[in-house]
Amino acid sequence: MNKALWAGLMLAILGSLAACQTGKDSAGPSPAPLALEGSAAPVPWKRYVVEPLGVRWPQTDWKSFNNLVQTASPPVGALPKIDGPIAGNAENGKKLVLDRSRGGGCITCHILGNTGSQPGNPGPDLSMIGAQRTPEWLFAQIWEPRLTNPQSFMPPWGTHGVFSVEEVRDMVAFLMTLKTPAEFKSDKENPNKRPAPVETRPNLDPTENPAAFIADKGAAAFRAAGPKGQACIDCHRDPAQAFAVWGAQMPSYEPRLDKVLGVEEFVTRHARATTGGEFPMQSETNLALAIYLRALANGQPIRVDTRSPGATAALARGQALMDKKVGQLNFSCRDCHDPERGGNHWFRGQYVSGLPNLLGHFPTWRTARGEVWDIRKRFQWCNVSVRANELPPDAREYGDIELALTTMNAGRKLSVPGIRH
C-alpha cells in the first residue's frame, strides 16, 4: 500500500473515532444508530392507575368520543323537544353547577355571583345572567352551545351526555336566580384580579427540586455499561461538549421512522441500538437520562429545525392536532392554552398557562404528584382530564404536537429539570 493511500486511510479512521468521541454522529438525530423496530413505550400500553402521592387516574374508557387518532364524538345535535316552559329545581341546579365530578362544574370557568369559592374566568361572568337571558336561551347554551357558536369551547353538556334534560332544567332554574353582581372579599377570590402564580423556586437547586438528584442518576446511567459491554460515555467522552446545545434542538424529525422523536424516545431507540440498554419511555432510567441530557443544554435558546419536507409536514399535523376537539368535554389544546380562549386564565383555582410558556422546563418535577413528568405524560394527562383516551407516549401524534409546541417556544431558554405544582 503506497504512503498516500495509507495516510488517507488513517485520517479516515481517526476522523471516525473523533466524531464518535465528540458525539457528532449521535447528537444529530438522523445519522445516529437507532433501533427502528418495535415500540419505544411499554407494550401493551396501560393507563396509569395511581401516582406516588395517591393521585388516581380515571380508568373510564372514553371510546365513544374523539381522541387524537379517532373521530367518534356525537355530531352537533338538535335540542330535545320540551313541552311547556323550562322549569326545574333551583337548589339541585346549584349543586350541579358546583359539582366537580361533572367536568369541573360551571364555576370552573364562570363567576356565578356570590355562589361558590374561587371561580374561574375563561368564560363570561354569569352573575347577572338571570336578568339578561331567557330560560330557553340558557337551556340551549348548556345543552349544545355549538348551535350558536360552532367554535365554542364550552362543552356540549347535553349532547355529550354529561347532564340529562332534567338536570339541565335544574341548572337553568338556578341560573335564572342570578341577578346581582358578584362581591368578592379579596382579590384572591376574584379571578379577574387574582395574581397569576410566578414560579420562583430555584429549579436547579437539589435542596428545592428532587429532580436534580435524578439528573445525577442520569449521569451514572450514561457511564454504565449495557448488555453489549458499551456505555454512552465510550462514544461521547465529553458529554458537556457533545450535548451542549442538542437538548435545545429537540424534538427532531427522523426520516427513517417518518416521525418526530423527542429526547425520551431517542434515548430508548439509541440505547437499544448501541449499548443494548432497555429504557422504555417514562421508565426511571429513561427519565433520568432525559433530564441529564437536556440539562447539558441549559441556558441555550430553544430552536428546532423544521426545514425538511418531513419536518414541515409534521409541524402542520401538530398544529392541526392542537385544534382538534377531543373527549367528552370536547376541548382542544388551544381551547385551554391559547390566550384568546382559556390560556393565561384561572380554571377555578388552577392557573392555566398560555402556549409559549409550557415547554422549556420539561422533564419537570410535579410537587403535587411526587414524581417527574416528561412532556408526553403531560399530554396524556391533558387527554384524560378532558375525558379522552390517551395514547402511548411514543405516539406519532404526540411527536407532532411536541414539535409544534416547541416552535412556539423558540428563543426561550432551556432550564431542566423544572419544578411545578
Short mmCIF file of C-alpha atoms in Angstrom, two decimals:
data_model
loop_
_atom_site.label_atom_id
_atom_site.label_comp_id
_atom_site.label_asym_id
_atom_site.label_seq_id
_atom_site.Cartn_x
_atom_site.Cartn_y
_atom_site.Cartn_z
CA MET A 1 0.00 0.00 0.00
CA ASN A 2 1.52 3.35 -1.00
CA LYS A 3 2.11 6.07 1.59
CA ALA A 4 -0.63 8.42 0.30
CA LEU A 5 -3.29 5.73 0.45
CA TRP A 6 -2.14 4.62 3.92
CA ALA A 7 -2.23 8.21 5.19
CA GLY A 8 -5.71 8.75 3.79
CA LEU A 9 -6.98 5.56 5.43
CA MET A 10 -5.55 6.54 8.82
CA LEU A 11 -7.09 10.00 8.60
CA ALA A 12 -10.49 8.48 7.86
CA ILE A 13 -10.21 6.13 10.83
CA LEU A 14 -9.09 8.90 13.18
CA GLY A 15 -11.86 11.16 11.91
CA SER A 16 -14.46 8.47 12.62
CA LEU A 17 -13.12 7.97 16.14
CA ALA A 18 -13.10 11.69 16.80
CA ALA A 19 -16.67 12.02 15.60
CA CYS A 20 -17.74 9.21 17.90
CA GLN A 21 -15.91 10.70 20.87
CA THR A 22 -17.33 14.20 20.40
CA GLY A 23 -20.83 12.94 19.83
CA LYS A 24 -21.16 14.39 16.32
CA ASP A 25 -22.59 11.20 14.92
CA SER A 26 -25.24 10.68 17.60
CA ALA A 27 -26.07 14.19 18.74
CA GLY A 28 -27.66 14.80 15.34
CA PRO A 29 -30.84 12.72 15.10
CA SER A 30 -30.60 11.39 11.55
CA PRO A 31 -27.19 9.61 11.41
CA ALA A 32 -27.33 8.16 14.92
CA PRO A 33 -27.78 4.40 15.29
CA LEU A 34 -31.40 3.73 16.20
CA ALA A 35 -33.47 0.62 16.80
CA LEU A 36 -36.15 1.21 14.19
CA GLU A 37 -38.42 -1.73 15.01
CA GLY A 38 -40.88 -2.01 17.84
CA SER A 39 -42.39 0.45 20.26
CA ALA A 40 -40.40 2.79 22.46
CA ALA A 41 -43.16 2.59 25.08
CA PRO A 42 -44.23 -0.34 27.25
CA VAL A 43 -46.38 -2.81 25.29
CA PRO A 44 -49.30 -3.11 25.66
CA TRP A 45 -49.74 0.45 26.84
CA LYS A 46 -51.84 0.69 30.01
CA ARG A 47 -53.09 3.90 31.58
CA TYR A 48 -51.54 4.89 34.88
CA VAL A 49 -53.67 4.00 37.89
CA VAL A 50 -52.22 5.75 40.94
CA GLU A 51 -49.21 8.01 41.47
CA PRO A 52 -46.73 8.15 44.38
CA LEU A 53 -48.77 10.71 46.33
CA GLY A 54 -52.01 8.87 45.76
CA VAL A 55 -53.43 10.82 42.82
CA ARG A 56 -55.58 8.42 40.82
CA TRP A 57 -56.03 8.48 37.06
CA PRO A 58 -59.60 7.94 35.82
CA GLN A 59 -59.94 4.48 34.32
CA THR A 60 -63.02 5.14 32.16
CA ASP A 61 -62.77 4.09 28.52
CA TRP A 62 -63.97 7.09 26.50
CA LYS A 63 -64.02 5.23 23.20
CA SER A 64 -67.29 6.93 22.19
CA PHE A 65 -65.52 10.30 21.95
CA ASN A 66 -62.76 11.78 19.85
CA ASN A 67 -59.14 11.38 20.78
CA LEU A 68 -56.10 12.36 18.76
CA VAL A 69 -56.30 9.32 16.45
CA GLN A 70 -60.02 8.73 16.09
CA THR A 71 -63.14 10.76 15.40
CA ALA A 72 -66.04 9.25 17.33
CA SER A 73 -67.85 12.03 19.21
CA PRO A 74 -71.55 12.60 18.51
CA PRO A 75 -72.19 15.32 15.92
CA VAL A 76 -73.75 18.64 16.80
CA GLY A 77 -77.25 17.66 17.85
CA ALA A 78 -80.64 19.31 17.83
CA LEU A 79 -82.20 20.41 21.09
CA PRO A 80 -84.53 17.92 22.76
CA LYS A 81 -88.21 18.73 22.48
CA ILE A 82 -89.58 20.08 25.73
CA ASP A 83 -93.30 20.56 26.26
CA GLY A 84 -94.24 23.59 28.30
CA PRO A 85 -91.98 26.13 30.00
CA ILE A 86 -88.43 25.25 31.04
CA ALA A 87 -88.65 24.97 34.80
CA GLY A 88 -86.68 23.00 37.34
CA ASN A 89 -85.34 22.64 40.88
CA ALA A 90 -83.03 25.61 41.53
CA GLU A 91 -81.50 24.06 44.67
CA ASN A 92 -80.48 20.94 42.79
CA GLY A 93 -79.28 23.14 39.95
CA LYS A 94 -76.97 24.97 42.35
CA LYS A 95 -75.44 21.66 43.41
CA LEU A 96 -74.93 20.67 39.77
CA VAL A 97 -73.15 23.87 38.72
CA LEU A 98 -70.70 23.32 41.59
CA ASP A 99 -70.26 19.56 41.03
CA ARG A 100 -66.57 18.97 40.32
CA SER A 101 -67.24 15.36 39.34
CA ARG A 102 -69.16 16.57 36.27
CA GLY A 103 -66.29 18.07 34.29
CA GLY A 104 -65.40 20.59 36.96
CA GLY A 105 -68.73 22.37 37.20
CA CYS A 106 -69.78 25.72 35.72
CA ILE A 107 -67.80 27.57 38.39
CA THR A 108 -64.58 26.30 36.84
CA CYS A 109 -64.99 28.81 34.01
CA HIS A 110 -67.62 31.29 35.22
CA ILE A 111 -68.23 33.72 38.06
CA LEU A 112 -71.66 32.84 39.47
CA GLY A 113 -72.44 35.82 41.66
CA ASN A 114 -71.67 35.01 45.27
CA THR A 115 -72.03 31.27 44.71
CA GLY A 116 -69.03 29.08 45.45
CA SER A 117 -65.38 29.93 46.11
CA GLN A 118 -62.52 30.65 43.74
CA PRO A 119 -64.43 30.80 40.46
CA GLY A 120 -62.61 30.72 37.14
CA ASN A 121 -62.73 33.23 34.31
CA PRO A 122 -62.22 31.67 30.85
CA GLY A 123 -65.95 32.17 30.27
CA PRO A 124 -68.15 35.23 30.80
CA ASP A 125 -69.30 36.41 34.20
CA LEU A 126 -72.78 34.92 34.80
CA SER A 127 -73.60 36.87 37.94
CA MET A 128 -76.41 38.80 36.19
CA ILE A 129 -77.38 36.13 33.66
CA GLY A 130 -80.87 35.64 35.16
CA ALA A 131 -81.72 39.24 34.30
CA GLN A 132 -80.21 39.06 30.82
CA ARG A 133 -81.31 35.80 29.21
CA THR A 134 -84.40 33.63 28.91
CA PRO A 135 -84.64 30.07 30.25
CA GLU A 136 -84.90 28.80 26.66
CA TRP A 137 -81.65 30.53 25.68
CA LEU A 138 -79.82 29.18 28.72
CA PHE A 139 -81.05 25.64 28.11
CA ALA A 140 -79.80 25.76 24.51
CA GLN A 141 -76.39 27.11 25.55
CA ILE A 142 -75.87 24.41 28.13
CA TRP A 143 -77.21 21.55 26.05
CA GLU A 144 -75.49 22.36 22.74
CA PRO A 145 -73.52 25.65 22.58
CA ARG A 146 -72.21 24.79 19.09
CA LEU A 147 -75.63 25.56 17.62
CA THR A 148 -74.92 29.26 18.08
CA ASN A 149 -71.10 29.16 18.03
CA PRO A 150 -69.53 26.22 16.15
CA GLN A 151 -66.11 27.00 17.71
CA SER A 152 -67.40 27.33 21.27
CA PHE A 153 -65.04 25.93 23.87
CA MET A 154 -67.89 25.32 26.27
CA PRO A 155 -68.62 21.58 26.45
CA PRO A 156 -71.84 20.32 24.82
CA TRP A 157 -73.07 19.13 28.20
CA GLY A 158 -76.30 17.61 26.90
CA THR A 159 -75.26 16.23 23.52
CA HIS A 160 -72.25 14.50 25.10
CA GLY A 161 -74.30 13.01 27.90
CA VAL A 162 -72.76 14.77 30.88
CA PHE A 163 -76.14 16.09 32.07
CA SER A 164 -79.68 14.87 31.45
CA VAL A 165 -82.61 17.01 30.30
CA GLU A 166 -83.94 17.22 33.86
CA GLU A 167 -80.55 18.20 35.23
CA VAL A 168 -80.11 20.96 32.64
CA ARG A 169 -83.58 22.24 33.52
CA ASP A 170 -82.50 22.41 37.17
CA MET A 171 -79.29 24.26 36.22
CA VAL A 172 -81.31 26.75 34.20
CA ALA A 173 -83.64 27.30 37.16
CA PHE A 174 -80.64 28.15 39.34
CA LEU A 175 -79.01 30.42 36.75
CA MET A 176 -82.26 32.37 36.46
CA THR A 177 -81.84 33.35 40.14
CA LEU A 178 -78.54 35.13 39.41
CA LYS A 179 -79.36 38.83 39.14
CA THR A 180 -76.81 40.52 41.41
CA PRO A 181 -73.17 41.42 40.63
CA ALA A 182 -70.56 39.35 42.44
CA GLU A 183 -68.90 40.80 45.52
CA PHE A 184 -65.51 39.44 46.48
CA LYS A 185 -63.97 39.61 49.92
CA SER A 186 -60.46 39.76 48.46
CA ASP A 187 -58.64 39.91 45.14
CA LYS A 188 -57.66 36.28 45.63
CA GLU A 189 -61.30 35.31 45.25
CA ASN A 190 -61.75 37.43 42.12
CA PRO A 191 -60.25 35.63 39.11
CA ASN A 192 -60.03 38.92 37.21
CA LYS A 193 -57.76 40.38 39.90
CA ARG A 194 -56.19 37.25 41.35
CA PRO A 195 -52.45 37.48 40.62
CA ALA A 196 -51.03 34.84 38.30
CA PRO A 197 -48.66 32.46 40.07
CA VAL A 198 -44.96 33.04 39.50
CA GLU A 199 -42.60 30.10 39.91
CA THR A 200 -39.69 31.43 41.99
CA ARG A 201 -38.22 28.20 43.34
CA PRO A 202 -34.66 27.62 42.10
CA ASN A 203 -35.35 24.59 39.92
CA LEU A 204 -31.68 23.60 39.58
CA ASP A 205 -31.12 23.52 43.35
CA PRO A 206 -31.37 19.93 44.64
CA THR A 207 -32.49 21.19 48.05
CA GLU A 208 -35.58 22.61 46.31
CA ASN A 209 -36.06 20.24 43.40
CA PRO A 210 -35.80 16.47 43.92
CA ALA A 211 -35.42 16.02 40.17
CA ALA A 212 -31.93 17.50 40.40
CA PHE A 213 -30.86 14.27 42.14
CA ILE A 214 -32.46 12.32 39.30
CA ALA A 215 -30.12 14.14 36.91
CA ASP A 216 -27.24 12.58 38.88
CA LYS A 217 -28.80 9.16 38.25
CA GLY A 218 -28.84 10.03 34.56
CA ALA A 219 -25.14 10.87 34.65
CA ALA A 220 -24.45 7.50 36.28
CA ALA A 221 -26.54 5.67 33.68
CA PHE A 222 -24.58 7.50 30.95
CA ARG A 223 -21.39 5.92 32.30
CA ALA A 224 -22.78 2.45 32.98
CA ALA A 225 -22.07 -0.36 30.50
CA GLY A 226 -25.07 -2.02 28.91
CA PRO A 227 -25.64 -5.65 27.87
CA LYS A 228 -23.39 -5.16 24.83
CA GLY A 229 -20.49 -4.07 27.03
CA GLN A 230 -20.66 -0.47 25.87
CA ALA A 231 -21.62 2.70 27.72
CA CYS A 232 -22.76 6.05 26.33
CA ILE A 233 -19.51 7.57 27.61
CA ASP A 234 -17.49 5.28 25.35
CA CYS A 235 -18.56 7.26 22.29
CA HIS A 236 -19.40 10.59 23.92
CA ARG A 237 -16.31 11.09 26.06
CA ASP A 238 -17.05 14.75 26.69
CA PRO A 239 -20.84 14.88 27.08
CA ALA A 240 -20.83 18.50 28.21
CA GLN A 241 -19.35 19.45 24.85
CA ALA A 242 -21.18 16.88 22.73
CA PHE A 243 -24.62 17.80 24.05
CA ALA A 244 -24.08 21.49 24.80
CA VAL A 245 -26.96 22.50 22.51
CA TRP A 246 -28.57 19.20 21.50
CA GLY A 247 -31.31 19.20 24.11
CA ALA A 248 -32.45 22.67 22.99
CA GLN A 249 -32.70 21.42 19.39
CA MET A 250 -35.04 18.53 20.14
CA PRO A 251 -37.50 17.14 19.15
CA SER A 252 -36.39 16.36 15.64
CA TYR A 253 -37.94 14.72 12.62
CA GLU A 254 -36.45 11.26 11.98
CA PRO A 255 -36.85 10.24 8.30
CA ARG A 256 -36.08 6.56 8.93
CA LEU A 257 -39.16 6.33 11.16
CA ASP A 258 -41.11 9.11 9.42
CA LYS A 259 -41.95 10.62 12.79
CA VAL A 260 -40.79 13.19 15.29
CA LEU A 261 -38.55 11.93 18.10
CA GLY A 262 -38.23 13.74 21.39
CA VAL A 263 -35.28 13.22 23.71
CA GLU A 264 -37.04 10.39 25.57
CA GLU A 265 -37.83 8.27 22.52
CA PHE A 266 -34.40 8.97 21.07
CA VAL A 267 -32.80 7.65 24.28
CA THR A 268 -34.86 4.45 24.08
CA ARG A 269 -34.07 3.68 20.45
CA HIS A 270 -30.43 4.80 20.53
CA ALA A 271 -29.64 2.76 23.65
CA ARG A 272 -31.17 -0.37 22.11
CA ALA A 273 -29.02 0.02 19.02
CA THR A 274 -25.74 0.81 20.81
CA THR A 275 -25.37 -0.30 24.43
CA GLY A 276 -28.24 -2.77 24.33
CA GLY A 277 -29.87 -0.96 27.24
CA GLU A 278 -33.64 -1.24 27.51
CA PHE A 279 -35.03 2.05 28.76
CA PRO A 280 -38.69 2.35 27.71
CA MET A 281 -40.18 5.83 27.65
CA GLN A 282 -41.27 7.12 31.07
CA SER A 283 -39.23 4.46 32.87
CA GLU A 284 -36.99 5.63 35.70
CA THR A 285 -33.73 5.38 33.73
CA ASN A 286 -35.23 6.93 30.62
CA LEU A 287 -36.38 9.98 32.58
CA ALA A 288 -33.03 10.23 34.35
CA LEU A 289 -31.11 10.19 31.07
CA ALA A 290 -33.55 12.66 29.51
CA ILE A 291 -33.07 15.11 32.39
CA TYR A 292 -29.29 14.71 32.28
CA LEU A 293 -29.01 15.23 28.52
CA ARG A 294 -31.45 18.13 28.39
CA ALA A 295 -29.75 19.80 31.35
CA LEU A 296 -26.44 19.83 29.47
CA ALA A 297 -28.05 22.42 27.19
CA ASN A 298 -29.44 24.58 29.99
CA GLY A 299 -29.34 28.25 29.14
CA GLN A 300 -29.45 27.59 25.41
CA PRO A 301 -32.31 29.08 23.38
CA ILE A 302 -34.86 26.54 22.15
CA ARG A 303 -34.52 26.19 18.40
CA VAL A 304 -35.74 23.21 16.38
CA ASP A 305 -35.17 22.53 12.70
CA THR A 306 -38.39 22.33 10.68
CA ARG A 307 -36.90 22.93 7.21
CA SER A 308 -37.06 19.41 5.79
CA PRO A 309 -40.23 18.30 3.97
CA GLY A 310 -40.87 15.67 6.64
CA ALA A 311 -40.49 18.16 9.49
CA THR A 312 -42.66 20.70 7.71
CA ALA A 313 -45.42 18.10 7.29
CA ALA A 314 -45.11 17.03 10.94
CA LEU A 315 -45.34 20.64 12.08
CA ALA A 316 -48.51 21.16 10.04
CA ARG A 317 -50.03 18.00 11.51
CA GLY A 318 -49.13 19.09 15.03
CA GLN A 319 -50.70 22.49 14.55
CA ALA A 320 -53.88 20.87 13.24
CA LEU A 321 -53.99 18.40 16.15
CA MET A 322 -53.79 21.27 18.62
CA ASP A 323 -57.12 22.43 17.24
CA LYS A 324 -58.80 19.02 17.36
CA LYS A 325 -61.65 18.78 19.87
CA VAL A 326 -61.30 15.63 21.98
CA GLY A 327 -63.06 13.87 24.80
CA GLN A 328 -66.46 14.07 26.38
CA LEU A 329 -65.68 17.67 27.36
CA ASN A 330 -64.80 18.50 23.73
CA PHE A 331 -61.67 20.56 24.36
CA SER A 332 -58.70 21.17 22.09
CA CYS A 333 -55.18 22.12 23.22
CA ARG A 334 -55.83 25.70 22.13
CA ASP A 335 -59.15 25.88 23.98
CA CYS A 336 -57.27 25.65 27.26
CA HIS A 337 -53.92 27.25 26.37
CA ASP A 338 -54.49 29.88 23.68
CA PRO A 339 -54.67 33.27 25.47
CA GLU A 340 -57.59 34.18 23.20
CA ARG A 341 -59.51 31.29 24.77
CA GLY A 342 -58.55 29.72 28.09
CA GLY A 343 -54.81 30.35 28.21
CA ASN A 344 -53.47 32.64 30.95
CA HIS A 345 -56.78 32.37 32.79
CA TRP A 346 -57.96 30.80 36.01
CA PHE A 347 -59.82 27.49 35.82
CA ARG A 348 -61.26 27.79 39.28
CA GLY A 349 -58.13 27.70 41.50
CA GLN A 350 -55.77 26.48 38.78
CA TYR A 351 -53.97 28.95 36.53
CA VAL A 352 -53.56 27.60 33.01
CA SER A 353 -50.58 29.00 31.14
CA GLY A 354 -50.51 30.08 27.53
CA LEU A 355 -48.75 28.04 24.85
CA PRO A 356 -45.42 29.93 24.80
CA ASN A 357 -44.67 29.08 28.44
CA LEU A 358 -45.12 25.34 28.50
CA LEU A 359 -42.02 23.54 27.30
CA GLY A 360 -38.58 24.72 28.43
CA HIS A 361 -38.69 23.10 31.87
CA PHE A 362 -39.57 19.50 30.86
CA PRO A 363 -38.90 16.93 32.21
CA THR A 364 -40.23 18.56 35.34
CA TRP A 365 -40.87 17.64 38.97
CA ARG A 366 -44.56 17.75 39.89
CA THR A 367 -44.80 18.61 43.58
CA ALA A 368 -48.49 17.63 43.66
CA ARG A 369 -47.64 14.23 42.16
CA GLY A 370 -44.31 13.44 43.80
CA GLU A 371 -42.65 12.42 40.55
CA VAL A 372 -41.09 13.58 37.29
CA TRP A 373 -43.23 14.07 34.21
CA ASP A 374 -41.90 14.31 30.68
CA ILE A 375 -43.85 16.36 28.14
CA ARG A 376 -45.57 13.26 26.76
CA LYS A 377 -47.02 12.38 30.18
CA ARG A 378 -48.28 15.95 30.38
CA PHE A 379 -50.05 15.36 27.04
CA GLN A 380 -51.51 12.10 28.34
CA TRP A 381 -52.91 13.73 31.47
CA CYS A 382 -54.41 16.56 29.40
CA ASN A 383 -56.22 13.96 27.31
CA VAL A 384 -57.53 12.02 30.30
CA SER A 385 -58.56 15.17 32.17
CA VAL A 386 -60.91 16.15 29.32
CA ARG A 387 -62.22 12.58 29.22
CA ALA A 388 -60.43 11.39 26.11
CA ASN A 389 -58.42 8.19 25.80
CA GLU A 390 -54.73 8.95 25.91
CA LEU A 391 -52.12 7.47 23.53
CA PRO A 392 -48.85 5.65 24.28
CA PRO A 393 -46.02 8.12 24.90
CA ASP A 394 -44.30 7.26 21.60
CA ALA A 395 -47.43 8.03 19.54
CA ARG A 396 -46.72 9.85 16.29
CA GLU A 397 -49.43 12.39 17.16
CA TYR A 398 -47.69 13.38 20.39
CA GLY A 399 -44.44 13.86 18.47
CA ASP A 400 -46.18 16.18 16.02
CA ILE A 401 -47.71 18.21 18.86
CA GLU A 402 -44.38 18.37 20.69
CA LEU A 403 -42.74 19.76 17.55
CA ALA A 404 -45.49 22.36 17.07
CA LEU A 405 -45.35 23.38 20.73
CA THR A 406 -41.56 23.63 20.66
CA THR A 407 -41.64 26.02 17.70
CA MET A 408 -43.98 28.25 19.74
CA ASN A 409 -41.34 28.32 22.47
CA ALA A 410 -38.47 29.21 20.11
CA GLY A 411 -35.91 31.51 21.67
CA ARG A 412 -36.85 30.74 25.26
CA LYS A 413 -34.03 29.39 27.40
CA LEU A 414 -33.92 25.75 28.42
CA SER A 415 -33.91 25.15 32.20
CA VAL A 416 -34.18 21.46 33.12
CA PRO A 417 -35.29 19.88 35.36
CA GLY A 418 -38.23 22.13 36.05
CA ILE A 419 -40.42 22.24 39.13
CA ARG A 420 -44.13 22.89 39.04
CA HIS A 421 -47.13 22.19 41.24
#
